Coordinates of C-alpha atoms and ligand atoms in Angstrom, one line a residue:
X238 CA -3.8 -2.0 -9.4
X239 CA -6.6 -3.8 -7.5
X240 CA -9.5 -1.6 -6.2
X241 CA -12.0 -2.0 -3.4
X242 CA -15.3 -0.5 -2.9
X243 CA -17.9 -1.2 -0.2
X244 CA -21.4 0.2 0.7
X245 CA -23.9 -0.3 3.4
X246 CA -26.9 1.9 3.7
X247 CA -30.5 2.5 2.7
X248 CA -30.2 2.3 -1.1
X249 CA -29.5 -0.7 -3.3
X250 CA -25.8 -1.5 -3.1
X251 CA -25.2 -2.8 -6.6
X252 CA -25.4 0.5 -8.6
X253 CA -23.1 2.2 -6.0
X254 CA -20.6 -0.6 -6.1
X255 CA -20.5 -0.7 -10.0
X256 CA -20.1 3.1 -10.2
X257 CA -17.3 2.9 -7.6
X258 CA -15.6 0.2 -9.6
X259 CA -15.9 2.3 -12.7
X260 CA -14.1 5.1 -10.8
X261 CA -11.4 2.7 -9.8
X262 CA -10.9 1.4 -13.4
X263 CA -8.0 3.8 -13.9
X264 CA -5.9 2.0 -11.4
X265 CA -5.5 -0.9 -13.9
X266 CA -7.2 -4.3 -13.6
X267 CA -8.2 -7.4 -15.5
X268 CA -11.2 -8.8 -13.8
X269 CA -14.0 -7.5 -11.6
X270 CA -16.6 -8.7 -9.1
X271 CA -19.2 -7.8 -6.5
X272 CA -21.0 -9.4 -3.6
X273 CA -24.3 -8.1 -2.4
X274 CA -26.2 -9.2 0.7
X275 CA -30.0 -8.8 1.2
X276 CA -29.8 -9.7 4.8
X277 CA -30.2 -13.4 4.3
X278 CA -28.3 -14.3 1.2
X279 CA -25.1 -13.1 -0.2
X280 CA -25.0 -13.2 -4.0
X281 CA -21.8 -12.9 -6.0
X282 CA -21.1 -12.0 -9.6
X283 CA -17.7 -11.8 -11.2
X284 CA -16.0 -12.0 -14.5
X285 CA -12.6 -11.7 -16.3
X286 CA -12.5 -8.4 -18.2
X287 CA -14.0 -5.0 -17.8
X288 CA -16.5 -3.5 -15.4
X289 CA -18.9 -2.8 -18.2
X290 CA -19.2 -6.6 -18.7
X291 CA -20.0 -7.0 -15.1
X292 CA -22.5 -4.3 -15.3
X293 CA -24.2 -6.0 -18.2
X294 CA -24.0 -9.4 -16.6
X295 CA -25.5 -8.3 -13.3
X296 CA -28.5 -6.7 -15.1
X297 CA -30.0 -10.2 -15.4
X298 CA -28.9 -11.4 -12.0
X299 CA -30.8 -10.9 -8.8
X300 CA -28.2 -9.0 -6.8
X301 CA -30.5 -7.2 -4.5
X302 CA -29.5 -5.8 -1.1
X303 CA -28.3 -2.7 0.6
X304 CA -24.9 -4.0 1.7
X305 CA -22.1 -5.1 -0.5
X306 CA -18.4 -5.1 -1.6
X307 CA -16.8 -4.9 -5.0
X308 CA -13.4 -5.4 -6.5
X309 CA -11.2 -4.8 -9.6
X310 CA -8.4 -7.3 -9.7
X311 CA -5.0 -6.9 -11.3
X312 CA -3.7 -10.5 -11.5
X313 CA -0.7 -11.6 -9.4
X314 CA -1.4 -15.1 -8.1
X315 CA -3.3 -16.9 -10.8
X316 CA -4.5 -15.7 -14.2
X317 CA -7.2 -13.2 -14.9
X318 CA -10.1 -15.6 -14.9
X319 CA -13.6 -15.5 -13.4
X320 CA -12.5 -18.2 -10.9
X321 CA -9.6 -16.1 -9.6
X322 CA -11.6 -12.8 -9.6
X323 CA -12.8 -11.5 -6.3
X324 CA -14.9 -11.7 -4.1
X325 CA -13.7 -15.0 -2.7
X326 CA -15.6 -17.1 -0.2
X327 CA -15.4 -19.7 2.4
X328 CA -17.4 -22.9 1.5
X329 CA -20.6 -22.0 3.4
X330 CA -20.3 -18.3 2.5
X331 CA -19.7 -17.5 6.2
X332 CA -16.9 -15.2 5.0
X333 CA -16.9 -13.3 1.7
X334 CA -14.1 -10.9 1.0
X335 CA -12.2 -8.8 -1.5
X336 CA -8.5 -8.2 -1.1
X337 CA -5.8 -5.8 -2.4
X338 CA -2.1 -6.8 -1.8
X339 CA -0.2 -10.0 -1.6
X340 CA -0.4 -12.6 1.2
X341 CA 3.3 -13.7 1.4
X342 CA 2.9 -16.7 3.7
X343 CA -0.1 -18.0 1.7
X344 CA 1.6 -21.3 0.7
X345 CA 2.2 -22.2 4.4
X346 CA -1.3 -21.2 5.4
X347 CA -2.8 -23.2 2.6
X348 CA -0.9 -26.3 3.6
X349 CA -2.2 -25.9 7.2
X350 CA -5.8 -25.3 5.9
X351 CA -5.7 -28.4 3.6
X352 CA -4.6 -30.4 6.7
X353 CA -7.7 -29.1 8.4
X354 CA -9.9 -30.2 5.5
X355 CA -10.3 -27.0 3.5
X356 CA -10.5 -27.3 -0.2
X357 CA -9.6 -24.6 -2.8
X358 CA -11.2 -23.6 -6.1
X359 CA -8.8 -20.9 -7.3
X360 CA -5.0 -20.2 -7.6
X361 CA -5.2 -17.0 -5.5
X362 CA -3.6 -16.0 -2.3
X363 CA -6.9 -14.2 -1.5
X364 CA -8.9 -17.4 -1.3
X365 CA -6.3 -18.7 1.2
X366 CA -6.7 -15.4 3.2
X367 CA -10.5 -15.8 3.2
X368 CA -10.4 -19.4 4.3
X369 CA -7.8 -18.6 7.0
X370 CA -10.2 -15.9 8.2
X371 CA -13.0 -18.4 8.2
X372 CA -10.8 -20.7 10.3
X373 CA -10.0 -17.7 12.7
X374 CA -13.8 -17.0 12.9
X375 CA -14.6 -20.6 13.9
X376 CA -11.9 -20.4 16.6
X377 CA -12.8 -17.0 18.0
X378 CA -16.6 -17.0 17.4
X379 CA -16.9 -13.3 16.3
X380 CA -15.4 -11.0 13.7
X381 CA -13.3 -8.6 15.7
X382 CA -11.3 -11.2 17.5
X383 CA -11.1 -13.3 14.3
X384 CA -9.6 -10.3 12.4
X385 CA -7.2 -9.6 15.2
X386 CA -6.0 -13.2 15.1
X387 CA -5.8 -13.1 11.3
X388 CA -3.5 -10.1 11.4
X389 CA -1.2 -11.8 13.9
X390 CA -0.8 -14.8 11.6
X391 CA -0.9 -13.5 8.1
X392 CA 2.1 -11.9 6.5
X393 CA 2.3 -9.6 3.5
X394 CA 0.2 -6.6 2.5
X395 CA -3.6 -6.4 2.5
X396 CA -6.6 -4.2 2.4
X397 CA -9.4 -6.6 3.0
X398 CA -13.2 -5.9 3.0
X399 CA -15.3 -8.7 4.5
X400 CA -18.9 -9.6 4.7
X401 CA -19.6 -12.1 7.6
X402 CA -22.8 -14.1 7.0
X403 CA -24.0 -13.8 10.5
X404 CA -23.5 -10.0 10.7
X405 CA -26.1 -8.6 8.5
X406 CA -25.6 -5.1 7.1
X407 CA -22.0 -4.9 8.3
X408 CA -18.7 -4.6 6.4
X409 CA -15.5 -5.3 8.3
X410 CA -12.2 -4.1 6.9
X411 CA -8.5 -4.3 7.8
X412 CA -5.4 -3.0 6.2
X413 CA -1.6 -3.4 6.2
X414 CA 0.5 -1.6 3.6
X415 CA -2.4 -1.1 1.2
X416 CA -4.8 1.8 1.6
X417 CA -8.4 1.8 2.7
X418 CA -10.6 4.6 3.6
X419 CA -14.1 4.9 5.1
X420 CA -16.7 7.6 4.6
X421 CA -20.0 8.1 6.5
X422 CA -22.8 10.4 5.3
X423 CA -26.6 10.6 5.5
X424 CA -27.1 7.3 7.3
X425 CA -25.0 5.4 4.9
X426 CA -21.4 4.2 4.9
X427 CA -18.8 3.7 2.2
X428 CA -15.5 2.0 1.9
X429 CA -12.8 2.3 -0.8
X430 CA -9.2 1.8 -1.5
X431 CA -9.1 5.1 -3.3
X432 CA -11.0 8.3 -2.6
X433 CA -12.5 9.0 -6.1
X434 CA -14.6 5.8 -5.8
X435 CA -16.7 7.3 -3.0
X436 CA -15.9 11.1 -3.2
X437 CA -19.3 12.0 -4.7
X438 CA -21.1 10.7 -1.6
X439 CA -18.9 12.0 1.2
X440 CA -15.9 14.4 1.5
X441 CA -15.1 13.4 5.0
X442 CA -12.9 10.3 5.1
X443 CA -11.4 8.1 7.8
X444 CA -8.0 7.0 6.6
X445 CA -7.3 3.6 8.1
X446 CA -3.8 3.0 9.5
X447 CA -1.9 -0.2 9.4
X448 CA -3.5 -3.0 11.3
X449 CA -6.6 -1.1 12.2
X450 CA -10.0 -2.8 12.0
X451 CA -13.1 -1.0 10.8
X452 CA -16.6 -2.2 11.6
X453 CA -19.0 -0.4 9.2
X454 CA -22.7 -0.3 9.5
X455 CA -25.2 2.0 7.8
X456 CA -24.3 5.5 8.8
X457 CA -21.7 4.5 11.3
X458 CA -18.1 3.4 11.4
X459 CA -16.2 2.1 14.5
X460 CA -12.5 1.5 14.5
X461 CA -10.4 -0.9 16.6
X462 CA -6.7 -1.5 17.0
X463 CA -5.0 -4.8 16.2
X464 CA -6.0 -6.2 19.6
X465 CA -9.6 -5.3 18.8
X466 CA -9.7 -2.5 21.3
X467 CA -11.9 0.4 20.1
X468 CA -10.1 3.6 19.1
X469 CA -11.3 7.0 18.1
X470 CA -10.5 8.3 14.6
X471 CA -11.0 11.7 13.1
X472 CA -12.4 12.2 9.6
X473 CA -10.2 14.2 7.2
X474 CA -11.6 16.3 4.4
X475 CA -10.8 14.6 1.1
X476 CA -9.0 16.6 -1.6
X477 CA -10.7 15.0 -4.5
X478 CA -14.1 15.2 -6.2
X479 CA -16.0 12.5 -8.2
X480 CA -16.2 14.9 -11.2
X481 CA -12.5 14.8 -11.7
X482 CA -12.8 11.3 -12.9
X483 CA -15.1 12.2 -15.8
X484 CA -13.4 12.9 -19.1
X485 CA -15.9 15.6 -20.3
X486 CA -15.4 16.6 -24.0
X487 CA -12.1 15.0 -24.4
X488 CA -11.8 11.7 -26.2
X489 CA -9.5 10.2 -23.6
X490 CA -8.4 11.0 -20.0
X491 CA -4.8 11.1 -21.3
X492 CA -5.6 14.0 -23.6
X493 CA -7.6 15.8 -21.0
X494 CA -4.8 15.4 -18.5
X495 CA -2.2 16.7 -21.0
X496 CA -4.3 19.8 -21.4
X497 CA -4.7 20.2 -17.6
X498 CA -1.0 20.6 -17.2
X499 CA -0.8 24.4 -17.1
X500 CA -3.4 24.6 -14.4
X501 CA -2.0 21.7 -12.4
X502 CA 1.5 23.2 -12.5
X503 CA 0.1 26.6 -11.5
X504 CA -1.8 25.2 -8.6
X505 CA 1.3 23.4 -7.4
X506 CA 3.5 26.5 -7.6
X507 CA 0.9 28.6 -5.9
X508 CA 0.6 26.1 -3.0
X509 CA 4.3 26.3 -2.4
X510 CA 4.9 30.0 -2.8
X511 CA 3.9 32.8 -0.5
X512 CA 4.3 36.4 -1.5
X513 CA 6.8 35.4 -4.2
X514 CA 8.9 33.4 -1.8
X515 CA 9.1 29.6 -1.4
X516 CA 7.2 28.6 1.7
X517 CA 7.4 25.0 2.9
X518 CA 6.2 25.8 6.4
X519 CA 3.0 23.9 5.9
X520 CA 5.1 20.8 5.3
X521 CA 7.1 21.6 8.4
X522 CA 10.3 21.9 6.4
X523 CA 12.7 24.3 8.1
X524 CA 15.6 26.3 6.5
X525 CA 17.9 24.7 9.1
X526 CA 17.0 21.1 8.0
X527 CA 17.7 21.9 4.4
X528 CA 20.9 23.8 5.2
X529 CA 22.3 20.8 7.0
X530 CA 21.8 18.4 4.1
X531 CA 25.0 17.3 2.4
X532 CA 23.5 14.8 -0.1
X533 CA 20.2 14.0 -1.8
X534 CA 18.9 10.6 -2.8
X535 CA 15.9 10.6 -5.0
X536 CA 13.9 7.3 -5.0
X537 CA 11.0 6.6 -7.3
X538 CA 9.5 4.3 -9.9
X539 CA 8.4 4.8 -13.5
X540 CA 7.8 8.3 -14.7
X541 CA 8.4 9.6 -11.2
X542 CA 11.9 8.2 -11.5
X543 CA 12.4 10.2 -14.7
X544 CA 11.2 13.3 -12.9
X545 CA 13.9 12.4 -10.3
X546 CA 16.5 12.3 -13.1
X547 CA 15.5 15.8 -14.3
X548 CA 15.7 17.0 -10.7
X549 CA 19.2 15.4 -10.2
X550 CA 20.5 17.8 -12.9
X551 CA 18.7 20.7 -11.3
X552 CA 19.8 20.0 -7.8
X553 CA 23.4 19.5 -8.7
X554 CA 23.6 22.5 -11.0
X555 CA 21.6 25.0 -9.0
X556 CA 21.9 23.8 -5.4
X557 CA 25.4 22.2 -5.9
X558 CA 24.4 19.3 -3.8
X559 CA 25.5 15.8 -4.7
X560 CA 22.3 14.0 -5.8
X561 CA 21.7 10.4 -6.8
X562 CA 18.5 9.0 -8.3
X563 CA 17.7 5.4 -7.6
X564 CA 14.9 3.1 -8.7
X565 CA 13.1 2.5 -5.5
X566 CA 12.9 -1.3 -6.1
X567 CA 16.7 -1.4 -6.2
X568 CA 17.4 1.2 -3.5
X569 CA 15.5 -0.7 -0.9
X570 CA 17.5 -4.0 -1.2
X571 CA 21.0 -2.8 -1.7
X572 CA 21.9 -1.2 1.7
X573 CA 22.7 2.2 0.3
X574 CA 25.4 4.1 2.0
X575 CA 23.3 7.0 3.3
X576 CA 25.2 9.7 5.1
X577 CA 23.9 11.2 8.3
X578 CA 23.3 14.4 6.3
X579 CA 21.2 12.6 3.6
X580 CA 17.9 13.8 2.4
X581 CA 15.9 11.0 0.8
X582 CA 13.3 12.5 -1.6
X583 CA 10.6 10.0 -2.6
X584 CA 8.5 11.0 -5.6
X585 CA 5.2 9.3 -6.2
X586 CA 1.9 10.3 -7.8
X587 CA -0.2 7.8 -6.0
X588 CA 1.8 7.8 -2.8
X589 CA 1.1 4.0 -2.7
X590 CA 3.8 2.5 -4.9
X591 CA 5.0 -0.4 -2.8
X592 CA 8.7 -0.1 -3.7
X593 CA 8.8 3.7 -3.1
X594 CA 7.0 3.2 0.2
X595 CA 9.5 0.6 1.3
X596 CA 12.4 2.8 0.2
X597 CA 11.1 5.5 2.5
X598 CA 11.0 3.0 5.3
X599 CA 14.5 1.9 4.5
X600 CA 15.7 5.5 4.5
X601 CA 14.1 6.2 7.9
X602 CA 15.6 3.0 9.3
X603 CA 19.0 4.3 8.2
X604 CA 18.4 7.6 10.0
X605 CA 18.0 9.8 6.9
X606 CA 15.6 12.7 6.6
X607 CA 12.7 11.8 4.3
X608 CA 10.7 14.1 2.1
X609 CA 7.9 13.0 -0.2
X610 CA 6.7 14.7 -3.3
X611 CA 3.2 13.1 -3.6
X612 CA 0.0 13.8 -5.3
X613 CA -2.6 11.8 -3.4
X614 CA -3.5 13.4 -0.1
X615 CA -3.2 11.2 2.9
X616 CA -1.5 8.4 1.0
X617 CA 0.9 6.0 2.6
X618 CA 4.1 7.6 1.4
X619 CA 2.7 11.0 2.4
X620 CA 2.0 9.8 5.8
X621 CA 5.2 7.9 6.4
X622 CA 7.7 10.4 5.1
X623 CA 8.8 13.0 7.6
X624 CA 7.9 15.9 5.3
X625 CA 5.5 16.0 2.4
X626 CA 5.2 18.4 -0.5
X627 CA 1.9 17.9 -2.2
X628 CA 1.7 18.3 -5.9
X629 CA -1.7 19.7 -7.0
X630 CA -2.4 17.6 -10.1
X631 CA -5.8 16.6 -9.0
X632 CA -7.0 13.1 -9.6
X633 CA -5.0 11.6 -12.5
X634 CA -7.1 8.9 -14.2
X635 CA -5.1 7.8 -17.3
X636 CA -2.6 5.1 -16.3
X637 CA 0.3 6.8 -18.1
X638 CA 1.1 9.9 -16.1
X639 CA 1.3 13.3 -17.7
X640 CA 0.1 16.1 -15.4
X641 CA 1.3 14.5 -12.2
X642 CA 4.8 14.2 -13.8
X643 CA 4.8 17.9 -14.7
X644 CA 3.8 18.9 -11.2
X645 CA 6.5 16.7 -9.7
X646 CA 9.0 18.6 -11.7
X647 CA 7.9 22.0 -10.4
X648 CA 7.6 20.9 -6.8
X649 CA 11.2 19.6 -7.3
X650 CA 12.5 22.8 -8.8
X651 CA 11.1 24.7 -5.9
X652 CA 12.8 22.3 -3.5
X653 CA 16.1 22.7 -5.4
X654 CA 15.9 26.4 -5.3
X655 CA 15.2 26.3 -1.6
X656 CA 18.1 23.9 -1.0
X657 CA 20.3 26.2 -3.0
X658 CA 19.3 29.2 -0.9
X659 CA 19.7 27.3 2.4
X660 CA 23.2 26.3 1.3
X661 CA 24.1 29.9 0.5
X662 CA 24.4 29.1 -3.2
X663 CA 22.0 31.7 -4.5
X664 CA 22.0 35.5 -4.0
X665 CA 18.7 37.3 -4.0
X666 CA 18.8 38.1 -7.7
X667 CA 19.5 34.5 -8.8
X668 CA 16.8 33.3 -6.4
X669 CA 14.2 35.7 -7.9
X670 CA 15.3 34.8 -11.4
X671 CA 14.6 31.1 -10.7
X672 CA 11.2 31.8 -9.1
X673 CA 10.3 33.9 -12.2
X674 CA 11.4 31.1 -14.5
X675 CA 9.2 28.6 -12.5
X676 CA 6.2 31.0 -12.3
X677 CA 6.4 31.5 -16.1
X678 CA 5.9 27.8 -16.7
X679 CA 2.1 27.5 -16.7
X680 CA 1.9 30.1 -19.5
X681 CA 4.7 28.4 -21.5
X682 CA 2.9 25.1 -21.0
X683 CA -0.3 26.6 -22.4
X684 CA 1.6 27.8 -25.4
X685 CA 3.3 24.4 -25.8
X686 CA -0.2 22.7 -26.0
X687 CA -0.5 24.4 -29.5
X688 CA 2.0 21.8 -30.8
X689 CA -0.8 19.2 -30.6
X690 CA -1.6 19.2 -34.4
X691 CA 2.0 19.0 -35.5
X692 CA 2.7 16.3 -33.0
X693 CA -0.3 14.4 -34.3
X694 CA 1.0 14.6 -37.8
X695 CA 4.4 13.4 -36.7
X696 CA 2.8 10.5 -34.7
X697 CA 1.0 9.4 -37.9
X698 CA 4.4 9.0 -39.5
X699 CA 5.8 6.8 -36.8
X700 CA 2.7 4.9 -35.6
X701 CA 3.4 1.9 -38.0
X702 CA 7.1 1.6 -37.1
X703 CA 8.2 -1.3 -34.8
X704 CA 11.0 0.7 -33.1
X705 CA 11.6 4.3 -32.1
X706 CA 14.6 5.8 -30.5
X707 CA 14.7 8.9 -28.3
X708 CA 18.0 10.7 -27.7
X709 CA 19.2 13.7 -25.8
X710 CA 22.1 14.9 -23.8
X711 CA 22.3 16.1 -20.2
X712 CA 18.9 16.8 -18.7
X713 CA 17.4 16.2 -22.2
X714 CA 18.4 12.6 -21.9
X715 CA 16.0 12.3 -18.9
X716 CA 13.2 13.9 -20.9
X717 CA 14.0 11.5 -23.8
X718 CA 13.6 8.6 -21.3
X719 CA 10.1 9.9 -20.3
X720 CA 9.2 10.4 -24.0
X721 CA 10.2 6.8 -24.7
X722 CA 8.2 5.4 -21.8
X723 CA 5.1 7.4 -22.8
X724 CA 5.4 6.0 -26.3
X725 CA 5.9 2.4 -25.3
X726 CA 3.3 2.3 -22.5
X727 CA 0.5 4.0 -24.6
X728 CA 1.1 2.7 -28.1
X729 CA 3.1 -0.5 -27.4
X730 CA 5.7 0.5 -30.0
X731 CA 9.1 -0.6 -28.8
X732 CA 11.0 2.5 -27.8
X733 CA 14.3 3.1 -26.2
X734 CA 16.0 6.2 -24.9
X735 CA 19.7 6.8 -25.3
X736 CA 22.1 9.4 -24.2
X737 CA 22.8 11.0 -27.6
X738 CA 26.5 10.4 -27.4
X739 CA 26.0 6.8 -26.4
X740 CA 23.9 5.7 -29.4
X741 CA 26.9 4.9 -31.5
X742 CA 28.2 2.5 -29.0
X743 CA 25.7 -0.2 -30.0
X744 CA 22.2 0.8 -30.7
X745 CA 23.0 2.7 -33.9
X746 CA 23.2 -0.7 -35.5
X747 CA 19.5 -0.9 -35.2
X748 CA 18.9 2.3 -37.3
X749 CA 17.5 1.4 -40.7
X750 CA 15.9 3.5 -43.4
X751 CA 12.9 5.2 -41.8
X752 CA 13.6 4.3 -38.2
X753 CA 12.2 7.2 -36.2
X754 CA 14.7 9.0 -33.9
X755 CA 13.2 11.7 -31.7
X756 CA 15.8 14.1 -30.5
X757 CA 15.3 16.4 -27.5
X758 CA 17.8 19.1 -28.2
X759 CA 18.6 22.0 -25.9
X760 CA 21.4 21.1 -23.6
X761 CA 24.8 20.8 -25.5
X762 CA 22.9 21.9 -28.6
X763 CA 25.6 21.5 -31.3
X764 CA 26.9 18.2 -30.0
X765 CA 23.3 16.7 -30.0
X766 CA 22.7 18.1 -33.5
X767 CA 25.8 16.2 -34.6
X768 CA 24.5 13.0 -33.1
X769 CA 21.2 13.6 -35.0
X770 CA 23.3 13.9 -38.2
X771 CA 24.9 10.5 -37.5
X772 CA 21.5 8.7 -37.4
X773 CA 20.2 10.7 -40.4
X774 CA 23.2 9.6 -42.4
X775 CA 22.0 6.0 -41.7
X776 CA 18.5 6.6 -42.9
X777 CA 16.6 7.6 -39.7
X778 CA 13.5 9.6 -39.9
X779 CA 14.4 12.5 -37.5
X780 CA 12.1 14.5 -35.3
X781 CA 13.5 17.2 -33.0
X782 CA 12.0 18.9 -30.0
X783 CA 13.8 22.2 -29.7
X784 CA 13.3 25.7 -28.3
X785 CA 11.5 28.3 -30.6
X786 CA 13.8 29.9 -33.1
X787 CA 16.4 27.1 -33.0
X788 CA 17.3 25.6 -36.3
X789 CA 18.0 21.9 -35.8
X790 CA 19.9 20.9 -38.9
X791 CA 19.1 17.4 -40.0
X792 CA 15.7 17.3 -38.4
X793 CA 12.9 16.4 -40.8
X794 CA 10.3 17.6 -38.4
X795 CA 10.9 20.1 -35.6
X796 CA 8.4 20.4 -32.8
X797 CA 9.1 23.9 -31.4
X798 CA 8.4 24.7 -27.8
X799 CA 8.9 27.9 -25.8
X800 CA 12.5 28.4 -24.6
X801 CA 13.0 27.9 -20.9
X802 CA 15.8 27.3 -18.5
X803 CA 13.5 24.5 -17.4
X804 CA 13.4 22.9 -20.8
X805 CA 12.4 19.5 -19.4
X806 CA 9.0 20.9 -18.4
X807 CA 8.1 22.2 -21.9
X808 CA 9.9 19.5 -24.0
X809 CA 7.9 16.7 -22.4
X810 CA 4.6 17.9 -23.8
X811 CA 5.2 17.1 -27.5
X812 CA 6.5 13.7 -26.4
X813 CA 3.3 13.1 -24.5
X814 CA 1.3 14.0 -27.6
X815 CA 3.5 11.7 -29.7
X816 CA 2.8 8.7 -27.3
X817 CA -0.9 9.6 -27.2
X818 CA -1.5 10.0 -30.9
X819 CA 0.5 6.9 -31.8
X820 CA -1.7 4.9 -29.4
X821 CA -4.9 6.5 -30.9
X822 CA -3.6 5.8 -34.4
X823 CA -3.0 2.1 -33.6
X824 CA -6.4 1.8 -31.9
X825 CA -5.1 1.0 -28.5
X826 CA -6.8 1.5 -25.2
X827 CA -4.7 4.6 -24.4
X828 CA -6.1 5.4 -21.0
X829 CA -5.7 1.8 -19.7
X830 CA -2.8 0.2 -21.5
X831 CA -2.7 -3.6 -21.2
X832 CA -0.9 -5.1 -18.2
X833 CA -0.2 -1.7 -16.6
X834 CA -1.6 -0.4 -13.3
X835 CA -1.8 3.1 -12.1
X836 CA -0.9 2.4 -8.6
X837 CA 1.6 -0.4 -8.2
X838 CA 0.9 -1.7 -4.7
X839 CA 2.9 -4.9 -5.0
X840 CA 6.7 -5.3 -5.2
Ligands
LIG69 C1 3.1 2.8 -12.5 C2 2.4 3.8 -13.5 C3 3.4 4.9 -13.9 C4 4.1 5.5 -12.7 C5 4.7 4.5 -11.7 C6 5.0 5.1 -10.4 O1 4.0 2.0 -13.2 O2 1.9 3.2 -14.6 O3 2.8 5.8 -14.7 O4 5.0 6.4 -13.1 O5 3.7 3.5 -11.4 O6 3.9 5.5 -9.7 P1 3.8 6.6 -8.6 O7 2.3 6.6 -8.2 O8 4.7 6.1 -7.5 O9 4.2 7.9 -9.2

């Protein structure tokens, strides 16, 4: 979703801001803008559409200056127009700001501002925030007190980067429930909502906490609490590098990241194993804590939710622990009946998904233990959950997740095995067998990548179809759901996943001659093959994803993957390829599908 970048230093700000915005593009956005100050004048340029358009536009504009802020906006309040794009300004440019998040009481604030004589040019909540801040500044006379007052009165979520006209060379920033980090290096300072935007300049980052204020000048950053009292913060070494956000020889980030899966999975396993045994001590997870859990609730959104569904099967079958998976957006509002022995596992690539974050808070409020499986180091969910297991996918740029999903699965399998051991459900032999199975995954994933060509051919046969169905039983149903999501988000083909046995209770009426049905078939093999026969008999074009050496009768195309007791991990790869190649075949923007955002920081 929206991205923020800021710079104040010795060099011209514009190229640094534009490069930062390019690095934030993967978050998903529909307009972009920058504000650059040369000490006297702040100049703004913005447009609906991509950063490259902004880049082109600013070539003929005079945006000189060594201090500035930039933004990519994912529209919430008001369409994706130039007018609604950030930065937003007060009338006399006393306050110029960019904002991530949603100001929830903006309507009330706007009414009050209108009464005070303020006029508005956009439909955004951000313009209201900027003008409210301008009002606070006029009351308080200086930025720190103004920001402190602003935070008292403004409700909702925000990461706000502000240029105050009278404070040359300074950027002020505040945050609540939306990330912001600050980096200082070589007499220059950087600000971003997301580490990759500034990782090439500095690896030491100050992660701002809720309701902190940052005052950033060239080469220095000072931090204050919400009452504007100065606080000391310690910089943390970032776990990302700028290069990760380059796609190299690959046509798309999606393809690059599919290919990165064996390594990402291997890194994740290695980080959680020590001398062949699971070791969660770095996360502070004790054997006792796991042993005392009587139920697991997994909360997540999107693909992370599908990873949760796979893990539900794993936890229940291996650890014999009752497990429920809930969409975080539902969980947080329905007063779930969490037992005192509940472990709430939040799964999130970004660690910033608003619904998942609020689900963690809800779980904590209810007294449950909270454990996050998160990819982005230092992210909000990682910091707020009691325990965090980091996946080691590296920066994932393509909006549709692939490698992060695969790493979520392995981190989850290891958690399941450890839960099983803690609960006395695994003897040493069984424990070792599971570890071996997990450790074998990177090599099997490498082998699975060889399916690329066949998957591309299959994709060519389905790319023109309006509807595709995915079916599977048991854990394969969860994989079918992920395959269906990949296809619809990347290629915009309508896709639905069904439990293979359920299809005939309605959706089979939609099968026509040539309708593609992709069948993930491992669990309950014969029964699923029978379900495939049912759709074939009605004219479906059938594609199976099955273990090597398995003969799937009725499948016109079989995409064979290595056999594994962790079939979900290998079976998802051909489905990722199907989604990817269908998108390519249809000429879609596969890395940045329309309307989608990588990190969904609003409810
Ligand atoms: C967005 C992304 C999905 C992702 C979901 C959850 O919708 O487009 O790919 O699965 O958010 O994101 P998270 O960062 O919490 O895993």
